[in-house]
PDB file of C-alpha atoms in Angstrom:
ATOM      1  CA  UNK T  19       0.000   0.000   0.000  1.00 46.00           C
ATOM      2  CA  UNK T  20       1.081   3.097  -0.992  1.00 47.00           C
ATOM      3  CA  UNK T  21       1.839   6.175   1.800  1.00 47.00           C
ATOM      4  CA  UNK T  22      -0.086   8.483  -0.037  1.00 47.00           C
ATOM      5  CA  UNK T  23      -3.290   6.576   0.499  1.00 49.00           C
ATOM      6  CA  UNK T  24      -2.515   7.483   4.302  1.00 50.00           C
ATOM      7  CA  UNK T  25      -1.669  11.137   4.006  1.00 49.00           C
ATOM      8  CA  UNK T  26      -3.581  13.829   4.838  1.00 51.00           C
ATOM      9  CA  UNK T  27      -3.222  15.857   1.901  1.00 54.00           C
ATOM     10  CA  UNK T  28      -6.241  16.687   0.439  1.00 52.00           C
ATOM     11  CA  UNK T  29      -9.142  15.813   3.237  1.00 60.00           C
ATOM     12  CA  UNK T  30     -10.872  17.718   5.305  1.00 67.00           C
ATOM     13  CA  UNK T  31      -9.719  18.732   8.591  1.00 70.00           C
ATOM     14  CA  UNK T  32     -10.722  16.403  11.473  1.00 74.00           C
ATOM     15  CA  UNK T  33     -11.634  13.955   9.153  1.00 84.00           C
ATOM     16  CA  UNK T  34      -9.985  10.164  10.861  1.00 89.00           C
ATOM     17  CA  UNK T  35      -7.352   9.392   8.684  1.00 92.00           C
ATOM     18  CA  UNK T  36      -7.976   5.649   8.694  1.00 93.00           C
ATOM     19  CA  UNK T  37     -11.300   6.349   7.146  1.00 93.00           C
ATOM     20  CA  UNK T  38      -9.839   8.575   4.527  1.00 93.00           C
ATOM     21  CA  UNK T  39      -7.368   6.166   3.881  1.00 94.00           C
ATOM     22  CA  UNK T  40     -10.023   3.356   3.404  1.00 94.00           C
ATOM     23  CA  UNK T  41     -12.413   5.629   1.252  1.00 93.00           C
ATOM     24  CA  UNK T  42      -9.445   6.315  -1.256  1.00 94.00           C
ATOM     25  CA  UNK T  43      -8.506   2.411  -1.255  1.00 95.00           C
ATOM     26  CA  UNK T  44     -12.361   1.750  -2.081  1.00 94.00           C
ATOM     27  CA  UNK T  45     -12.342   4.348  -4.551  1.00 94.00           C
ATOM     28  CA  UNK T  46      -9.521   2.697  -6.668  1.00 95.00           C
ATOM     29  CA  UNK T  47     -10.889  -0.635  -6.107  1.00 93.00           C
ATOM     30  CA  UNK T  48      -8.468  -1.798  -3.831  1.00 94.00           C
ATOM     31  CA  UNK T  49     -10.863  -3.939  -1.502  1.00 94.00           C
ATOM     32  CA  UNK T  50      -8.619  -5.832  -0.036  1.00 94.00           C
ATOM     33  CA  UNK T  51      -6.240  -3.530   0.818  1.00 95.00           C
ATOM     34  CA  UNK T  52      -9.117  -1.142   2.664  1.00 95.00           C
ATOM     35  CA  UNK T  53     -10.004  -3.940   4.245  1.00 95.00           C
ATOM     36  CA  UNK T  54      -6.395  -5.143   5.573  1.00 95.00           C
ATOM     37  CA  UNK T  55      -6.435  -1.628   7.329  1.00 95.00           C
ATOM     38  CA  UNK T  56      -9.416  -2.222   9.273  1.00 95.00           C
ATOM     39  CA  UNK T  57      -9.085  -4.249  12.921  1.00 93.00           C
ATOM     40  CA  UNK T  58     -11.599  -6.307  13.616  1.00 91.00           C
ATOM     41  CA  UNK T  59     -11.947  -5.242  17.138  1.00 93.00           C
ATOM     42  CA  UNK T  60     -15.259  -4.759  17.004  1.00 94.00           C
ATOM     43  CA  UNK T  61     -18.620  -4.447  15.466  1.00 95.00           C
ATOM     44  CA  UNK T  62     -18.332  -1.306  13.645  1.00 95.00           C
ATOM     45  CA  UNK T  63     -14.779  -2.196  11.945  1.00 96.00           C
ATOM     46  CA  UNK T  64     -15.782  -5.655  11.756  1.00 96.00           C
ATOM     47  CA  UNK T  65     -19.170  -5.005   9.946  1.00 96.00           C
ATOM     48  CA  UNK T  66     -17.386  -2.392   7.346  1.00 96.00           C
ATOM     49  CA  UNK T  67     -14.978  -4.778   6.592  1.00 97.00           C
ATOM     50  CA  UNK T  68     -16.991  -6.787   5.769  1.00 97.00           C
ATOM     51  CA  UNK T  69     -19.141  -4.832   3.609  1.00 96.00           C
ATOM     52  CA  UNK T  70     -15.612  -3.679   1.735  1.00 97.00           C
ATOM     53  CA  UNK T  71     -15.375  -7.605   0.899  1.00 97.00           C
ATOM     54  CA  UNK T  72     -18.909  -7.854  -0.464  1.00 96.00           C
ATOM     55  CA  UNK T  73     -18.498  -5.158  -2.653  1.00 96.00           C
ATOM     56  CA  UNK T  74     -15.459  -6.835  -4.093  1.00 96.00           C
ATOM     57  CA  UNK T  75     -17.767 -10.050  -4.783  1.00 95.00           C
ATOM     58  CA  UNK T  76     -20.172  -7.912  -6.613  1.00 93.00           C
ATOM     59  CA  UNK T  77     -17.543  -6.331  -8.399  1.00 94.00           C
ATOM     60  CA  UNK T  78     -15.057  -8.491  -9.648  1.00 94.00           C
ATOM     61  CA  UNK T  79     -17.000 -12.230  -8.044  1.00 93.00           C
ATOM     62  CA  UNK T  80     -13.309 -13.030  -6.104  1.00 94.00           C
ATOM     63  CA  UNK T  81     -13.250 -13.435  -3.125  1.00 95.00           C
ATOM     64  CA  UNK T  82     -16.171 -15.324  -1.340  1.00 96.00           C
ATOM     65  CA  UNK T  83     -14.416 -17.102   1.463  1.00 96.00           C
ATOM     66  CA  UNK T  84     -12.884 -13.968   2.425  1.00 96.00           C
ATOM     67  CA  UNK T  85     -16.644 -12.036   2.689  1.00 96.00           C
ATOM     68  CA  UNK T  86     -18.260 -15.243   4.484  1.00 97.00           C
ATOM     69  CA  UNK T  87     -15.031 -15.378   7.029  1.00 97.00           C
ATOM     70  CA  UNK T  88     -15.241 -11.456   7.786  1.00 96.00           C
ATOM     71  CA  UNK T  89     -19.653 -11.762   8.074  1.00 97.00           C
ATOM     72  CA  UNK T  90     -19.287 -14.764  10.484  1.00 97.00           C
ATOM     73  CA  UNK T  91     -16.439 -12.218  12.329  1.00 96.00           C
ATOM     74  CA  UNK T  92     -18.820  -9.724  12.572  1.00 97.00           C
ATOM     75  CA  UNK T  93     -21.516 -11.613  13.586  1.00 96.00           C
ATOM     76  CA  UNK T  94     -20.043 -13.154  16.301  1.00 96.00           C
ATOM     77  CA  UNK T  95     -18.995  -9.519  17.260  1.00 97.00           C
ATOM     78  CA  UNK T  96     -22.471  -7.637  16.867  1.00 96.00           C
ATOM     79  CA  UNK T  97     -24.065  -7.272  20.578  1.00 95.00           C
ATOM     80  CA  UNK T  98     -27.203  -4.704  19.887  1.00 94.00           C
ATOM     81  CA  UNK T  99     -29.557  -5.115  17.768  1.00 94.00           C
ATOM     82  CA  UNK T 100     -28.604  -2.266  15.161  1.00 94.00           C
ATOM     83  CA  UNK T 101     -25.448  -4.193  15.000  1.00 95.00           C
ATOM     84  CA  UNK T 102     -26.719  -7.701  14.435  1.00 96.00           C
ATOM     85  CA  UNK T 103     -29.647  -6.212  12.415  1.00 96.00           C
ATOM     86  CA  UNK T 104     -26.527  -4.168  10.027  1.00 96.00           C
ATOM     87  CA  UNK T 105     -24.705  -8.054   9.945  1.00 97.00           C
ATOM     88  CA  UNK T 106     -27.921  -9.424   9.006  1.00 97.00           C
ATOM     89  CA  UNK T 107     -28.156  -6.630   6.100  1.00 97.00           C
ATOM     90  CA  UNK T 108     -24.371  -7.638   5.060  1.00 97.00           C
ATOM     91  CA  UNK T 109     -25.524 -11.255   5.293  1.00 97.00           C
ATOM     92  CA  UNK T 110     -28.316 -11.022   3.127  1.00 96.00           C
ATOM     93  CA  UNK T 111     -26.208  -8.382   0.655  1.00 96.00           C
ATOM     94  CA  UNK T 112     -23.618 -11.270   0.306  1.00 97.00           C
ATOM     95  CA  UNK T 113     -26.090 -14.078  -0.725  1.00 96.00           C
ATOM     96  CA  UNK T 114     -27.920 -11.185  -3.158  1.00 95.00           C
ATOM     97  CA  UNK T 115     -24.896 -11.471  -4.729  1.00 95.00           C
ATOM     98  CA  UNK T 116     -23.798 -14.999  -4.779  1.00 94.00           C
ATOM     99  CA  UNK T 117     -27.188 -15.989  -6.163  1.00 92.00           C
ATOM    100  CA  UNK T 118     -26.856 -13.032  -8.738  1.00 91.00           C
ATOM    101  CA  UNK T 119     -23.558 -13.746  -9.929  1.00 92.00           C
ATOM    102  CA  UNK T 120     -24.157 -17.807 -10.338  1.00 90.00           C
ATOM    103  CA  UNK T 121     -21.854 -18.621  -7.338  1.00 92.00           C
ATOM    104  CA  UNK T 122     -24.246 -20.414  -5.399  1.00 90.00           C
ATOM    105  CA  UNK T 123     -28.564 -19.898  -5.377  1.00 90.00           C
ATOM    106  CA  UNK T 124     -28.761 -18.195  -1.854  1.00 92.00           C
ATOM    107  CA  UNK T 125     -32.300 -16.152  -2.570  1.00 91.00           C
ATOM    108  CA  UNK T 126     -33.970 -17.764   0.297  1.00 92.00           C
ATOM    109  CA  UNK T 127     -31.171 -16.801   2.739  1.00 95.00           C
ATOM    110  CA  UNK T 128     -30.923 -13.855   1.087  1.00 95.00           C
ATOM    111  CA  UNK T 129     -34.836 -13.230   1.823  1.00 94.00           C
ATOM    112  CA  UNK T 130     -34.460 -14.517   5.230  1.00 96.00           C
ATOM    113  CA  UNK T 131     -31.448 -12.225   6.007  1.00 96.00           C
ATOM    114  CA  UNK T 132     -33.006  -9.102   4.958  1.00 96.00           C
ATOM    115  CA  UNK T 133     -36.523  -9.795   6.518  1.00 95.00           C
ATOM    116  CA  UNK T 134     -34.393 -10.239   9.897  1.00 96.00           C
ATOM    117  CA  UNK T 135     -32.533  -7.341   9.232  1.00 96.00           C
ATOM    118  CA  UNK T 136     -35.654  -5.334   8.601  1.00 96.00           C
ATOM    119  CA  UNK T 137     -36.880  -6.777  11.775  1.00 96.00           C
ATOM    120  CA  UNK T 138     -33.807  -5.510  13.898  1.00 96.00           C
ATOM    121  CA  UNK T 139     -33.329  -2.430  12.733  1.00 95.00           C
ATOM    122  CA  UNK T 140     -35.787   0.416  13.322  1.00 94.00           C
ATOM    123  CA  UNK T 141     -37.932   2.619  10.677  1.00 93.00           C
ATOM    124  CA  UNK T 142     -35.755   5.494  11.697  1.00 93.00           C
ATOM    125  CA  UNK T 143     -32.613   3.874  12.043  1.00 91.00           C
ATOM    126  CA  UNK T 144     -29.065   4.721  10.473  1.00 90.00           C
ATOM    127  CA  UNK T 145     -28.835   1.798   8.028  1.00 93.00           C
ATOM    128  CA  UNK T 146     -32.724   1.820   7.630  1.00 95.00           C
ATOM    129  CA  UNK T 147     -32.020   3.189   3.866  1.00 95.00           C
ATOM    130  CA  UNK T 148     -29.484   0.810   3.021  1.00 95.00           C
ATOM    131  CA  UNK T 149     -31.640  -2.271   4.139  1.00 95.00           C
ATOM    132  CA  UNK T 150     -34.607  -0.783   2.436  1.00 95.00           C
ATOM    133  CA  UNK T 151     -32.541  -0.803  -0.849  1.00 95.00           C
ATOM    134  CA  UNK T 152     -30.972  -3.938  -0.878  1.00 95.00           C
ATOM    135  CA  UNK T 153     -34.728  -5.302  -0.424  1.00 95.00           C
ATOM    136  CA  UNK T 154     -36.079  -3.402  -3.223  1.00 93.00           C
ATOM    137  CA  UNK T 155     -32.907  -4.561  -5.483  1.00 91.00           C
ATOM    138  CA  UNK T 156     -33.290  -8.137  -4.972  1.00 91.00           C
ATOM    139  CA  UNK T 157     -36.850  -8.272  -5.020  1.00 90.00           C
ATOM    140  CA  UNK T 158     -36.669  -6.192  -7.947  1.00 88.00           C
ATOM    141  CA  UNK T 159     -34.245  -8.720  -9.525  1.00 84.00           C
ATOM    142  CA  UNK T 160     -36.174 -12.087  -8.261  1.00 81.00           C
ATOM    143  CA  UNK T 161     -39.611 -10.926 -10.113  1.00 81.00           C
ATOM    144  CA  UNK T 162     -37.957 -10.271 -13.431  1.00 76.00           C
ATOM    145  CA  UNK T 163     -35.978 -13.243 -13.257  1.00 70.00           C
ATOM    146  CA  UNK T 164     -39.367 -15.385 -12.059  1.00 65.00           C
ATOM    147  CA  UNK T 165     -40.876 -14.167 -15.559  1.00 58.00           C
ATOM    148  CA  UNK T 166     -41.352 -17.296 -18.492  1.00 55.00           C
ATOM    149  CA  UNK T 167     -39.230 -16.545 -21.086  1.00 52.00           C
ATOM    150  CA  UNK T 168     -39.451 -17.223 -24.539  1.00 53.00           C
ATOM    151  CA  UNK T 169     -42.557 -16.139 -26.764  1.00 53.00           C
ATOM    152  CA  UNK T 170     -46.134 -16.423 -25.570  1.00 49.00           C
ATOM    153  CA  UNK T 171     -49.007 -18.257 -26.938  1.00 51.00           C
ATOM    154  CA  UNK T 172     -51.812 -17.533 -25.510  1.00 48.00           C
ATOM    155  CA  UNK T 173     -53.753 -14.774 -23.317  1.00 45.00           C
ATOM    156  CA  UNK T 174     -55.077 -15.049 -19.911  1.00 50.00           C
ATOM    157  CA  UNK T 175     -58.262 -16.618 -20.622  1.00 49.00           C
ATOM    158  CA  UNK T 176     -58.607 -17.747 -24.492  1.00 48.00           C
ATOM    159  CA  UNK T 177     -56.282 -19.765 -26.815  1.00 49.00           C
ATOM    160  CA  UNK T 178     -53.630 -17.672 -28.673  1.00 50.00           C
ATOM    161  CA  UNK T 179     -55.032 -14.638 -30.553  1.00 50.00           C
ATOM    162  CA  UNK T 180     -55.814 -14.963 -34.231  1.00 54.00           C
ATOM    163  CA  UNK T 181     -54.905 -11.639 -34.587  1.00 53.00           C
ATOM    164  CA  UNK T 182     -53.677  -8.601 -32.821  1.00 53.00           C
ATOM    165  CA  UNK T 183     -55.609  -8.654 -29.211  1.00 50.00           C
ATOM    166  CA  UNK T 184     -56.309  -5.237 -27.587  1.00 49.00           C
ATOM    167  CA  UNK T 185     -55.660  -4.662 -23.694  1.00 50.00           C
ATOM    168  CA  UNK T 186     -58.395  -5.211 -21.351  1.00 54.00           C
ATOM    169  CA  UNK T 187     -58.143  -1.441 -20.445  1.00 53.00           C
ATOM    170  CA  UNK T 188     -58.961  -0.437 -23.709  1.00 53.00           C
ATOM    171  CA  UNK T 189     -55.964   0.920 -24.621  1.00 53.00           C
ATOM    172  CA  UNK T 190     -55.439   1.745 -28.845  1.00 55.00           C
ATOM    173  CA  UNK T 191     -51.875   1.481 -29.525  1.00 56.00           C
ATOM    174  CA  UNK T 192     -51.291  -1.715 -26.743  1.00 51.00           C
ATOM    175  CA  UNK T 193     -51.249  -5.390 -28.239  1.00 51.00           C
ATOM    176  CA  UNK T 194     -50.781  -8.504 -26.682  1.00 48.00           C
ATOM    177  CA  UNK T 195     -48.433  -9.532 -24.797  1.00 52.00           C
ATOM    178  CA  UNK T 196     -47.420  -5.882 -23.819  1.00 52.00           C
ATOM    179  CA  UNK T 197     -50.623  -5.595 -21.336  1.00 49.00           C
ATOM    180  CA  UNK T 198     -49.746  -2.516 -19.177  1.00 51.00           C
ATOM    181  CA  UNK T 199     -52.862  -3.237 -16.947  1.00 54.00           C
ATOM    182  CA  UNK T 200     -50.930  -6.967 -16.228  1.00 51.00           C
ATOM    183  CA  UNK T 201     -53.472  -9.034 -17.475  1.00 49.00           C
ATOM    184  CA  UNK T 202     -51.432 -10.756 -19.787  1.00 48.00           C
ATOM    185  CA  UNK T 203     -48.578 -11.318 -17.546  1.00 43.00           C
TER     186      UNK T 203
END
């Protein structure tokens, strides 16, 4: 690692070096390095460690044992429950992105981990937004994925169509199978 990653040239004064030093590791997509500087002491190192090594999964899909190793650290290290509900979040990020990348099909944990996360951590709390995103993605990602592919044959309640087949909402310029009213879906 390079001394100018630890200098404080260029931040803000009263910023913590470490964390400066981490952000411009992260930056230049040097996970592993960020993540070498960070002592797993406790939770909050611990739990942003380990969310520097998921990031590198999603990113580059290296480095798996390394994310599951630092999660089951920080795990083992959360006491509250905004700290296990933040591992849960990191636990259910990491299997997002194992079942997204092909590594392994984790969606149920992934489900699981984020529904106890969202459980643990309150509607106000500080990684509230992050949870409620990492929902939205991977629901987001498990509907389109659930859809049949492949070209359709038929409508929701009659054979296929002998001919273009307006929407149920009455819509002019709308043929089947491009329902926007989700009839045909």
């Amino acid at each position: 690692m390079a001394l100018s990653a630890m200098s404080g040239n260029g931040t803000t004064e009263g910023d913590d070096p470490l964390q400066t030093a981490v952000w411009r590791l992260r930056s230049r997509a040097c996970w592993a390095d960020a993540a070498a500087l960070l002592r797993p002491d406790t939770a909050a190192p611990a739990l942003q460690r380990t969310a520097l090594l998921v990031e590198r999964c999603l990113y580059t899909e290296q480095g798996w044992e390394d994310a599951e190793d630092a999660l089951r650290t920080a795990e083992a290290l959360a006491h509250s429950d905004d700290e296990r509900g933040a591992a849960a979040c990191e636990r259910g990020h990491l299997a997002y992105a194992a079942t997204l990348h092909g590594v392994r099909d984790r969606a149920d944990e992934a489900r699981a981990a984020l529904g106890r996360a969202a459980a643990l951590i309150p509607p106000d709390g500080a990684g509230r937004a992050l949870l409620d995103f990492r929902r939205g993605c991977s629901r987001r990602t498990w509907r389109v994925r659930r859809r049949p592919r492949g070209p359709r044959t038929g409508g929701p309640t009659r054979g296929p169509p002998t001919g273009p087949t307006r929407c149920c909402c009455r819509s002019p310029t709308v043929i089947w199978p491009d329902w926007p009213c989700g009839t045909g879906s």
